[in-house]
mmCIF file of C-alpha atoms in Angstrom:
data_model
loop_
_atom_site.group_PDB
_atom_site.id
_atom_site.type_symbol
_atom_site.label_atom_id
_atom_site.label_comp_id
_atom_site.label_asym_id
_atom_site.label_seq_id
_atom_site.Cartn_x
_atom_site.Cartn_y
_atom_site.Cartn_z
ATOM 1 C CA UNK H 25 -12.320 2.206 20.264
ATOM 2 C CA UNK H 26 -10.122 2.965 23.706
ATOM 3 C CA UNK H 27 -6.666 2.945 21.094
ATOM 4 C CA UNK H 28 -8.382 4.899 18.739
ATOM 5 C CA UNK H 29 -9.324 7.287 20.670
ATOM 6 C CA UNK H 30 -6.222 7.852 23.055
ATOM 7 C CA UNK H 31 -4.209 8.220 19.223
ATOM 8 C CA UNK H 32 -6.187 10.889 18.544
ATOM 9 C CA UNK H 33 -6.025 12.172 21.676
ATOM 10 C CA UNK H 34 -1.909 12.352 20.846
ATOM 11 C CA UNK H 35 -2.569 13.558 17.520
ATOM 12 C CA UNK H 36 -4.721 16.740 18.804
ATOM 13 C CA UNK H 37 -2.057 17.290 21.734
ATOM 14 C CA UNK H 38 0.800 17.230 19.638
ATOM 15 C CA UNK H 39 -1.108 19.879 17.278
ATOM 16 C CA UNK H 40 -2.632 22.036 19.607
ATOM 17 C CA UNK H 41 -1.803 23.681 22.747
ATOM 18 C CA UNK H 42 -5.102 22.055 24.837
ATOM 19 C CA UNK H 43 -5.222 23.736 28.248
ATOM 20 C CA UNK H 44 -8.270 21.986 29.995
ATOM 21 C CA UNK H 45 -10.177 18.733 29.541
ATOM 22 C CA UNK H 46 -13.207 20.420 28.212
ATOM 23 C CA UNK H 47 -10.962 22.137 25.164
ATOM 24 C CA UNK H 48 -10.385 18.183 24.680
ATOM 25 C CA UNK H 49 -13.357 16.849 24.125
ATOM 26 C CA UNK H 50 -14.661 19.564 21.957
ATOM 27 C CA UNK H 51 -11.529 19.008 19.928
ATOM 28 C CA UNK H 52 -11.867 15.115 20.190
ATOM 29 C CA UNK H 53 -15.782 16.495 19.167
ATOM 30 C CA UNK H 54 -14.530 18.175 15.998
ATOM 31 C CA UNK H 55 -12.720 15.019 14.275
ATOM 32 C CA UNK H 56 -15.709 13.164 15.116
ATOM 33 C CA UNK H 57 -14.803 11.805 18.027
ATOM 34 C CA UNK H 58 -17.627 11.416 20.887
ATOM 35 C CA UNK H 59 -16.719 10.223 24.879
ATOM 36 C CA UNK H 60 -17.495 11.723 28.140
ATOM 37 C CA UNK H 61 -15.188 14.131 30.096
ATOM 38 C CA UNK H 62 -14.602 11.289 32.602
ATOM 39 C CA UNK H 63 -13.371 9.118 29.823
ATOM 40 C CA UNK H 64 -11.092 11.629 28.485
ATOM 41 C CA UNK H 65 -10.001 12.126 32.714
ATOM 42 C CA UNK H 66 -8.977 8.050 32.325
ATOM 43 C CA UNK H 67 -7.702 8.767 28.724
ATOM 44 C CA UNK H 68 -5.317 11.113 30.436
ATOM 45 C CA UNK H 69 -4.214 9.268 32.802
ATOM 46 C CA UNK H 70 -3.273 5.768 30.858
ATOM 47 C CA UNK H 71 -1.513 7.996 28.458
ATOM 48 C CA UNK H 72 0.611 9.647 31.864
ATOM 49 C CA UNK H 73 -0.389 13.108 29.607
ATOM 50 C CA UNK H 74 1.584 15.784 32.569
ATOM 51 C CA UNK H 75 0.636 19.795 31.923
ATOM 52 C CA UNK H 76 3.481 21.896 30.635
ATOM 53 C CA UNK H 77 3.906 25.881 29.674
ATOM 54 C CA UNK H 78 3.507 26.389 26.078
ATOM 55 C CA UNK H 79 5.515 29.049 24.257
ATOM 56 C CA UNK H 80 2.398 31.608 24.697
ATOM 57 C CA UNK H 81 2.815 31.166 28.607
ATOM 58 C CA UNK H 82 -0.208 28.874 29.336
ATOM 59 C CA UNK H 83 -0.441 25.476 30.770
ATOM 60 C CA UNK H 84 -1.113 22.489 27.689
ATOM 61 C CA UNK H 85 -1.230 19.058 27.757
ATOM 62 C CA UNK H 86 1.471 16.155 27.145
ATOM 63 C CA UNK H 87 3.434 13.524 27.220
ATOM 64 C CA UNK H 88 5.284 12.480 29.751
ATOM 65 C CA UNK H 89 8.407 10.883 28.773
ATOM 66 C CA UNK H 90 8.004 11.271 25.215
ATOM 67 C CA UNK H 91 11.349 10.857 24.133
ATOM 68 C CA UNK H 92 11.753 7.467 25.949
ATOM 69 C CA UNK H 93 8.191 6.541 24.542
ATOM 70 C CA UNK H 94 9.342 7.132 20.994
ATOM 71 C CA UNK H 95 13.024 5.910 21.345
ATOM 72 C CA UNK H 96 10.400 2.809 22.272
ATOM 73 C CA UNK H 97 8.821 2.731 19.595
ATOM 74 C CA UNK H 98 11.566 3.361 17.284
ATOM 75 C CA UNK H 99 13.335 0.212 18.755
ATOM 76 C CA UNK H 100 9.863 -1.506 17.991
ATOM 77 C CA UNK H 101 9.907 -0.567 14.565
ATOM 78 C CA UNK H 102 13.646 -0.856 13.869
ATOM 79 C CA UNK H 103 13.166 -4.688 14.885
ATOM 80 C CA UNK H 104 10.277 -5.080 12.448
ATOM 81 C CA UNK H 105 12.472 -3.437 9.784
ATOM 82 C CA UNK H 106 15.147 -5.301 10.122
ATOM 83 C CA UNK H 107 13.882 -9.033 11.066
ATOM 84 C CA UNK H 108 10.553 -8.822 8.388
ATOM 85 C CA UNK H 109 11.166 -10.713 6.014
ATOM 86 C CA UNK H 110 7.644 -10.450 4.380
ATOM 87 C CA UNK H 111 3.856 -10.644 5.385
ATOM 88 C CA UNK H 112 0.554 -10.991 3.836
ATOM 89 C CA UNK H 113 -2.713 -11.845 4.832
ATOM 90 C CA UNK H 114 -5.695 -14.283 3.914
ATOM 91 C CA UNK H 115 -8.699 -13.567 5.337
ATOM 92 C CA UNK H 116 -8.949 -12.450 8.905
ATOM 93 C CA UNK H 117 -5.427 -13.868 9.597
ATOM 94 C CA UNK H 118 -1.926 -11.977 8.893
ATOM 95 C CA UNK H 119 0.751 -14.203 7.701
ATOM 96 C CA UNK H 120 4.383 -12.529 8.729
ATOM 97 C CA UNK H 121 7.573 -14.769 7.875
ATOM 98 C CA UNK H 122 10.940 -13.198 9.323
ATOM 99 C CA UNK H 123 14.549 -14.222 9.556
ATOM 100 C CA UNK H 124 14.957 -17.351 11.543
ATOM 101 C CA UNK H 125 14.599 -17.156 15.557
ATOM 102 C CA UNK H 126 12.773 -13.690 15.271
ATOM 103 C CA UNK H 127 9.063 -13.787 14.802
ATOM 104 C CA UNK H 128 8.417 -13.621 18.630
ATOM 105 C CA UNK H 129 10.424 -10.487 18.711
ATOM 106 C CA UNK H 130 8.062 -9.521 15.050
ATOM 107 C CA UNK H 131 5.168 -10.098 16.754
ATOM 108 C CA UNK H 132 5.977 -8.337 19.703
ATOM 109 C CA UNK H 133 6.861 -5.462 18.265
ATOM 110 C CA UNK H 134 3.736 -5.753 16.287
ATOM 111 C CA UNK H 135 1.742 -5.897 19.075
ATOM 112 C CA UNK H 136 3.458 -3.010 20.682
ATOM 113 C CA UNK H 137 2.683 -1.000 17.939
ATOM 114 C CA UNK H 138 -0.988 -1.457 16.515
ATOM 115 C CA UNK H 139 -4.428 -1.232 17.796
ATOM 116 C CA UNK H 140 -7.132 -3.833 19.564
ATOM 117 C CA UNK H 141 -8.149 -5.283 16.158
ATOM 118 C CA UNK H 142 -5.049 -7.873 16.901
ATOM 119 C CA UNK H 143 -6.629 -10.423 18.729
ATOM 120 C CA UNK H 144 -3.863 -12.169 19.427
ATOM 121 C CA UNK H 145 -0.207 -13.630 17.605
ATOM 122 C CA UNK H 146 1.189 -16.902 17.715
ATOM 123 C CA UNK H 147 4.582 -16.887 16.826
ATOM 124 C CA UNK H 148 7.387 -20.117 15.610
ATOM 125 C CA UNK H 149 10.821 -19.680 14.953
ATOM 126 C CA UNK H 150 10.527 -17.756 11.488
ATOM 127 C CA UNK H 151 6.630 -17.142 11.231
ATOM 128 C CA UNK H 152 4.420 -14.938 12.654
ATOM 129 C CA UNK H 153 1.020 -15.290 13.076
ATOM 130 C CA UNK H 154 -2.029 -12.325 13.710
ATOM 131 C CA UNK H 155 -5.224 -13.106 14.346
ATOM 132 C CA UNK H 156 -7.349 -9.998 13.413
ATOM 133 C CA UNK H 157 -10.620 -9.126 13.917
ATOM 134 C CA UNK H 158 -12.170 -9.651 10.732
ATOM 135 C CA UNK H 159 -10.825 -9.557 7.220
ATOM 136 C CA UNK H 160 -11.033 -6.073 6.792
ATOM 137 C CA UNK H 161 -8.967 -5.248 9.465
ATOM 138 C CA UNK H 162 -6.145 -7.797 8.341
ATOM 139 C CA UNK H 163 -6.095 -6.196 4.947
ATOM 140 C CA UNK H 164 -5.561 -3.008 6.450
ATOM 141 C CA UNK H 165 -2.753 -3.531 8.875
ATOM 142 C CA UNK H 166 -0.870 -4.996 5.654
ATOM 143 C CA UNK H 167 -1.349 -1.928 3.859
ATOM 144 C CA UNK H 168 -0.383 0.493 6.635
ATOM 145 C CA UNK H 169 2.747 -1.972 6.862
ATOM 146 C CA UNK H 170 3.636 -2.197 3.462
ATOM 147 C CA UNK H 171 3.333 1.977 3.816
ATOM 148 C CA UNK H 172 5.710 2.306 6.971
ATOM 149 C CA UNK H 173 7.753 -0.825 5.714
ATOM 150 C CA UNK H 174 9.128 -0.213 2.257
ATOM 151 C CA UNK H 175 12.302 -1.726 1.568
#
């Protein structure tokens, strides 16, 4: 719920210049997103969101740091590319096999990168393991990798 929410949170920042907390939760409102203005206060502040002037001259929201946040995540993703060797899941549990010594770094980038329905990961030398929250969710973290992932 918390992840969710603070990615949309990003999404709407990085679309629209959002000046106060109240324009935020109406917008968070209008992609069907409900929480309370204090939540969104705590929202801003684990997401270090800082107010900058927008092209029109008014204060907006975002991030701080966001070029060392995505050179972060780009490493993060770069080591998935490039260590994965494949993945799959069976029920609620993901199965990801890389190149040997790497699945701790897998599964930390993994970690780094997707929401609270990873319970946890276990990883061996070459294997990975996620333990999701239910089936459902397994299913759909292999999708969205086999998406971002194409070789």
């Amino acid at each position: 719920m918390k992840t969710n929410r603070q990615a949309v949170i990003l999404e709407v920042i990085a679309e629209q210049d959002i000046e106060t907390q109240g324009q935020l939760l109406e917008a968070l409102q209008a992609r069907g997103v409900v929480s309370t203005q204090a939540t969104i206060s705590r929202d801003i502040k684990d997401l270090r969101l800082v107010k900058e002037i927008s092209s029109n001259g008014k204060y907006r929201y975002a991030q701080a740091g966001q070029e060392e946040t995505s050179d972060a995540a780009r490493r993060m993703q770069e080591i998935f590319r490039e260590a994965c060797v494949s993945f799959d899941h069976a029920l609620h549990t993901v199965v990801i096999k890389t190149l040997p010594g790497l699945a701790s770094a897998v599964c930390s980038a993994v970690d780094a990168m997707w929401d609270e329905n990873i319970l946890g990961t276990v990883a061996g030398d070459d294997t990975g393991i996620l333990i999701m929250r239910n089936a459902a969710a397994a299913e759909r973290l292999c999708a969205q990798l086999r998406k971002t992932y194409k070789r």
